[in-house]
XYZ file of C-alpha atoms in Angstrom:
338
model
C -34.298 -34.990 75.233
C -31.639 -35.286 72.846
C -29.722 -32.446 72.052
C -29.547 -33.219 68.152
C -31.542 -34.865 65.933
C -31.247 -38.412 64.163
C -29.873 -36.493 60.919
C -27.353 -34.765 63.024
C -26.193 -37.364 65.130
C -22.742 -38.048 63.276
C -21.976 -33.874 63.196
C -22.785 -33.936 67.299
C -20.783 -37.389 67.416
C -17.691 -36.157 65.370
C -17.506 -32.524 67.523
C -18.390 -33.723 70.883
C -16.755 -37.533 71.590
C -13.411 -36.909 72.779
C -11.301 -38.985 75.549
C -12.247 -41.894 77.295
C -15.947 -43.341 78.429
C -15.685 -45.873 81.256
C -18.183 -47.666 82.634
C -20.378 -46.881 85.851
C -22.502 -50.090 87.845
C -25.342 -49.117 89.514
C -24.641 -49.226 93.565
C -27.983 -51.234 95.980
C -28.926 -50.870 99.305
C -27.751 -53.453 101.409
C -30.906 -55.831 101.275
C -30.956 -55.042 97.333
C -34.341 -53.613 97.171
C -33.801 -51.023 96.072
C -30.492 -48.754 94.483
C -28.068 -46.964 96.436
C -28.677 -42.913 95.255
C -25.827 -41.748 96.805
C -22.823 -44.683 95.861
C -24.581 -43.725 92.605
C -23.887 -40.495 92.537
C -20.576 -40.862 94.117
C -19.457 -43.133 91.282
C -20.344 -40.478 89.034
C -18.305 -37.258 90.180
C -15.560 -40.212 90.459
C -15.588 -40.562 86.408
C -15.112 -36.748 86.525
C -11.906 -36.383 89.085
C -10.556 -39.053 87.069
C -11.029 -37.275 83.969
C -13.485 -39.410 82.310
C -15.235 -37.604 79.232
C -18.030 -40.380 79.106
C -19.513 -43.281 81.048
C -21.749 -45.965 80.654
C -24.556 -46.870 82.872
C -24.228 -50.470 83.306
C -27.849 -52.060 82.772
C -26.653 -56.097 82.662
C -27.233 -56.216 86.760
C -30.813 -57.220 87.715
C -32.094 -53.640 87.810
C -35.751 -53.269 86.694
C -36.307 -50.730 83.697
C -37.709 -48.178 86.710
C -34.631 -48.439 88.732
C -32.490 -48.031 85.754
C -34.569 -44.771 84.401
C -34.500 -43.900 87.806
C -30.304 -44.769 87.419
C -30.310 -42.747 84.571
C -31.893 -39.441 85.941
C -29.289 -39.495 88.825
C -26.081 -39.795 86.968
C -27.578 -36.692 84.662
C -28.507 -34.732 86.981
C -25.071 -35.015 89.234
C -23.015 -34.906 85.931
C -24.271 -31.799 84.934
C -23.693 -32.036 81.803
C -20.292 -32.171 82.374
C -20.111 -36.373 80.747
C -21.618 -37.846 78.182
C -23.996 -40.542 80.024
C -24.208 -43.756 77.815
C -27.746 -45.681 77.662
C -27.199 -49.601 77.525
C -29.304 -50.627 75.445
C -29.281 -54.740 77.241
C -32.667 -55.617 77.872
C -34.458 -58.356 76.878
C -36.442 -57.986 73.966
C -36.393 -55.869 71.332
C -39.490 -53.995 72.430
C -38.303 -53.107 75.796
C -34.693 -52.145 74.473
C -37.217 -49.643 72.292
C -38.956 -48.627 75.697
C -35.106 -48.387 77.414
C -33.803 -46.361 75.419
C -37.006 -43.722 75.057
C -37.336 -43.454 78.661
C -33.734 -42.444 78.422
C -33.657 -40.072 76.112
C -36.012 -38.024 78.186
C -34.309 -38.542 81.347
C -31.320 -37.080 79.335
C -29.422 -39.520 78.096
C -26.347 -38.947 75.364
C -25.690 -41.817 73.263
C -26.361 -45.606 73.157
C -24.536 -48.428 73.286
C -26.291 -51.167 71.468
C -26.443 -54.473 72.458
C -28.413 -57.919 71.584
C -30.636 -59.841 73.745
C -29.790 -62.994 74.854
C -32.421 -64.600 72.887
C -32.054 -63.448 69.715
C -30.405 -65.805 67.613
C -30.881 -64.212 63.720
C -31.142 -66.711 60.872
C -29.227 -64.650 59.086
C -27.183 -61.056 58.673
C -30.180 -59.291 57.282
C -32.238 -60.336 60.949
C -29.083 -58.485 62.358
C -29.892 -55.455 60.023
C -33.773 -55.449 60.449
C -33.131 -55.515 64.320
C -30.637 -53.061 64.874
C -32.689 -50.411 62.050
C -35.791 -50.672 64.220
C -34.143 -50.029 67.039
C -31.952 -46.898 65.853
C -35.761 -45.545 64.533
C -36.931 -45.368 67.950
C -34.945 -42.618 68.901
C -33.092 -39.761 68.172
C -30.042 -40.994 69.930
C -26.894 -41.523 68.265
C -26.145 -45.074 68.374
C -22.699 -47.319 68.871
C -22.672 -50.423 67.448
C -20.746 -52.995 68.907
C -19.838 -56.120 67.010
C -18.350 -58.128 69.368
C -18.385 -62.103 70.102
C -20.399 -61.967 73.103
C -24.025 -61.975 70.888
C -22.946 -65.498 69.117
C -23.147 -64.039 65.622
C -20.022 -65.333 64.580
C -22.201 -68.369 62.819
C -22.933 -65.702 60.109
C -19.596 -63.899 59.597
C -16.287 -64.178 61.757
C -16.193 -60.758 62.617
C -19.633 -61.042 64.517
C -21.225 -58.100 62.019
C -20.517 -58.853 58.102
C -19.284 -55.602 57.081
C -21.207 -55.717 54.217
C -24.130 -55.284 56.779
C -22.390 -52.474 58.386
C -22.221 -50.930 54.978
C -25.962 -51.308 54.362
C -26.763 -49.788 57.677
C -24.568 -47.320 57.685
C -26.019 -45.942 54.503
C -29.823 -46.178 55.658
C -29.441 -45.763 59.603
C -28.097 -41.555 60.301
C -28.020 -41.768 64.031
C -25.378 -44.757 64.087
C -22.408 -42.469 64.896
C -19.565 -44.861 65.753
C -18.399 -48.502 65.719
C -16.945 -50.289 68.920
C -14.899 -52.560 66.835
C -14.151 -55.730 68.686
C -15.069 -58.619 66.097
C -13.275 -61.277 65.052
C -11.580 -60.769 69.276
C -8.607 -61.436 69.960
C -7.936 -61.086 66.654
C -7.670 -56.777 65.666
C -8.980 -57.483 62.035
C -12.315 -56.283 63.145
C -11.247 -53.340 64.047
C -8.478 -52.551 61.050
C -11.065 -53.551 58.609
C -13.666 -51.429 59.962
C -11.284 -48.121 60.431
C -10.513 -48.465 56.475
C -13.830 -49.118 55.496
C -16.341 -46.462 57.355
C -13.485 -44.244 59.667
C -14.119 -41.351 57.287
C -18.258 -41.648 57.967
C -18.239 -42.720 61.717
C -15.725 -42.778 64.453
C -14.554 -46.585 64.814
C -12.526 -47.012 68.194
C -11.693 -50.139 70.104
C -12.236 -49.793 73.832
C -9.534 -52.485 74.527
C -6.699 -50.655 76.177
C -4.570 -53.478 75.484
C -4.792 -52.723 71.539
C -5.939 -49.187 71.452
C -2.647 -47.418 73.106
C -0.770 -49.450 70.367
C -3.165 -48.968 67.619
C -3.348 -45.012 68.530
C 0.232 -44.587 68.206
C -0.073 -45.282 63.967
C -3.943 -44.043 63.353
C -5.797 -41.077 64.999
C -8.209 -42.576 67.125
C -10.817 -39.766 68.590
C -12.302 -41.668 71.457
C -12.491 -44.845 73.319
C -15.676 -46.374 74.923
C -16.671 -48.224 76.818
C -14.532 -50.429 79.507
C -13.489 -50.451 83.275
C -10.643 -47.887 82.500
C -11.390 -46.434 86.036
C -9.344 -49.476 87.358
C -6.567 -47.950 86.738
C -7.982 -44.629 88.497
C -6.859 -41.684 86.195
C -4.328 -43.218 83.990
C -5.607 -44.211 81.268
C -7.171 -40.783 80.535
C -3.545 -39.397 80.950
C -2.316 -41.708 78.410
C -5.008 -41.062 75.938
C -3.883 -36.733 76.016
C -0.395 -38.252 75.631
C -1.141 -40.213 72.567
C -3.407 -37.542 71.380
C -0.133 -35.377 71.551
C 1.927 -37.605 69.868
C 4.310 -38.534 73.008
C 4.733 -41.666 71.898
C 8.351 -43.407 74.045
C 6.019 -42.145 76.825
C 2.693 -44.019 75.971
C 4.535 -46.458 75.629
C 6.724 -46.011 79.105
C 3.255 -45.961 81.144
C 1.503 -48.652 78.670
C 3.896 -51.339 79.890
C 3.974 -50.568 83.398
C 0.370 -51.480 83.531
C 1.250 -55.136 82.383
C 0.953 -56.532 85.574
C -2.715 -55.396 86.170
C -3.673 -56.105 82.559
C -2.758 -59.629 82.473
C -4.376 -60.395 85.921
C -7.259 -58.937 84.862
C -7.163 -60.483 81.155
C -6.286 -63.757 82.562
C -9.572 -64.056 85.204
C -11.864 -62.350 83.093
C -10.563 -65.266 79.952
C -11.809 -67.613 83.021
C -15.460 -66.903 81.677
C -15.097 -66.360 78.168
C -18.120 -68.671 76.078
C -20.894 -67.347 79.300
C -21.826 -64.528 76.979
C -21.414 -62.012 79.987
C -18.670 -59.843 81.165
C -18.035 -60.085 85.391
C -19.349 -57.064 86.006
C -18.802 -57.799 90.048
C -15.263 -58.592 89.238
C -14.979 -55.083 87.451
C -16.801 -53.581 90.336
C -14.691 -54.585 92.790
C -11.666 -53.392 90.556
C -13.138 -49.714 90.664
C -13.549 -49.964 94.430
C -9.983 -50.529 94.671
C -9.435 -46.861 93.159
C -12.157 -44.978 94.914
C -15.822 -46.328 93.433
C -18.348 -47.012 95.420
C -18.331 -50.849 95.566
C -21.139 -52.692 97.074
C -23.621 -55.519 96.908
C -25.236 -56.989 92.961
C -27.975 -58.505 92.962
C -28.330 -62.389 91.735
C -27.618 -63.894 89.226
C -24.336 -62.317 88.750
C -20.654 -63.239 88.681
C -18.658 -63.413 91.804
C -15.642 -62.409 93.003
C -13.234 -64.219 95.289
C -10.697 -64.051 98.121
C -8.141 -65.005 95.169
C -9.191 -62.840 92.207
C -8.852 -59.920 95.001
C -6.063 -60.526 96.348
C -4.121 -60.827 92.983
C -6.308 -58.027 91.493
C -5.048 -55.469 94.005
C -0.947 -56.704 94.156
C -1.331 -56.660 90.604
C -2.873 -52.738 90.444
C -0.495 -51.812 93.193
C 2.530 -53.440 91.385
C 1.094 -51.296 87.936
C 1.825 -48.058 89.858
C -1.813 -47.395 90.790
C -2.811 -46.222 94.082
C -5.495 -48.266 95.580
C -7.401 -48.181 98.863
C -6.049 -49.787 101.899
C -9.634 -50.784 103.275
C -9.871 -54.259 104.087
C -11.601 -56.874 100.951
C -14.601 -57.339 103.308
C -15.500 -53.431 102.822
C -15.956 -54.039 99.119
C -19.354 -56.019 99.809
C -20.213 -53.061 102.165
C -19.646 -49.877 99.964
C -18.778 -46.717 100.723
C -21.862 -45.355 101.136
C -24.479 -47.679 102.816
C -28.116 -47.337 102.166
């Protein structure tokens, strides 16, 4: 169960997220019938070497609500309370998404990151408003919100959420306790605009390393969430203490050694940009690089190829980040078989 209530959801929010929350995709058995417990729970003591504070449990991979309950109740129990773990709130309707996210809230689940299905197409901001209200009453979880250009909404207001409807809903919702800013992409208006405007009420981060490093050396920014960070095994939360201490010549020292990897990556993941999905096998195959578990997706998914490897991995290696020196073809294996 949650470990405040809706009413105290910003307090627990505003004491408790700290650092970085990456991102965690759930690990199959071989023949995909089922998921793989123990690359699961591998992947999870990996967020904590690397010094992870958070992670989310990806749900945008073909698991049925079971498995992903099921997901959910592993990565608590081998976290030990030790990281936040993030519900994904990515199903398909807005009754299952209510369903989701009560399942995991008993199985122990932290926070929520809330997302849109893909066929909900709103009319108009308020439909944006009524949706995301009835979704935060469902549970006691404290909620992200996540305007972003991924859900389409950019018909009603360029920076995906009209602010204005931030405003309302941040005056009559109490368990929305932060804002991943990333309207309005590539542009960083979305996420100025909403650090003026509701910083004070909610913590408003962008999870784009590319922006937040830079950003976080003029504003105080408390935590970032959620992205593959653990590509870059534990650098990233490095540089986020560094920042947080104000070292700035050497934020800025590590941020540009990473160039090579975050242009590579920037430039295949921009390969898919209008699908309305993020390559989550691509990303996968990123963290199995630096020590994840790796392993099969199921269908439909994204794939990854002999080229984006290949320049994925000389483009880590050239970053300064140790990767493993197990042959590509192990990837599609994992390290732990079931």
């Amino acid at each position: 169960m949650a470990q405040y209530t809706r009413l105290e959801a910003r307090e627990w929010a505003r004491e408790n997220l700290h650092g970085l929350a990456n991102v965690v995709i759930p690990s199959f058995s071989q023949d995909l019938t089922k998921l793989n417990e123990n690359g699961i729970r591998h992947d999870v003591r990996r967020c904590m070497e690397l010094g992870f504070t958070g992670t989310l449990l990806v749900a945008e991979t073909a698991t049925t609500l079971e498995e992903y309950i099921q997901f959910t109740k592993w990565a608590v129990d081998e976290a030990k309370g030790n990281l936040t773990i993030i519900h994904h709130a990515a199903f398909n309707t807005l009754e299952e998404n209510i369903q989701a996210v009560q399942a995991a809230e008993e199985a122990g689940a932290a926070l929520v990151l809330l997302s849109y299905p893909a066929n909900f197409y709103p009319k108009d901001s308020q439909e944006i408003y009524e949706y995301t209200k009835a979704f935060a009453e469902s549970t006691n979880l404290g909620i992200v919100l996540f305007p972003v250009p991924l859900w389409g909404f950019e018909r009603l207001h360029p920076a995906a959420i009209d602010p204005k409807i931030i405003r309302q809903l941040l005056n009559d919702v109490p368990n929305i306790v932060a804002i991943k800013a990333e309207g309005g992409m590539p542009l960083i208006a979305g996420f100025t605009e909403c650090y003026q405007l509701f910083n004070d009420e909610v913590i408003v981060t962008t999870p784009l390393e590319k922006d937040a490093f830079a950003l976080g050396n003029l504003v105080p920014i408390q935590w970032m969430g959620t992205s593959n960070y653990e590509m870059y095994g534990d650098v990233l939360p490095k540089l986020f203490n560094l920042m947080k201490e104000r070292r700035f010549e050497e934020v800025y020292e590590q941020y540009w050694k990473l160039q090579p990897a975050r242009s590579t990556i920037g430039k295949f993941m921009a390969s898919s940009d209008g699908a309305g999905l993020v390559n989550r096998m691509l990303w996968k195959y990123a963290s199995w690089l630096t020590g994840f578990n790796g392993g099969p997706l199921r269908q439909p998914t994204m794939k990854v190829n002999s080229t984006h490897m290949t320049a994925i991995r000389q483009a880590l290696i050239k970053s300064g980040i140790e990767v493993s020196n197990d042959d590509d073809s192990q990837f599609f294996l994992g390290r732990y078989q079931d």
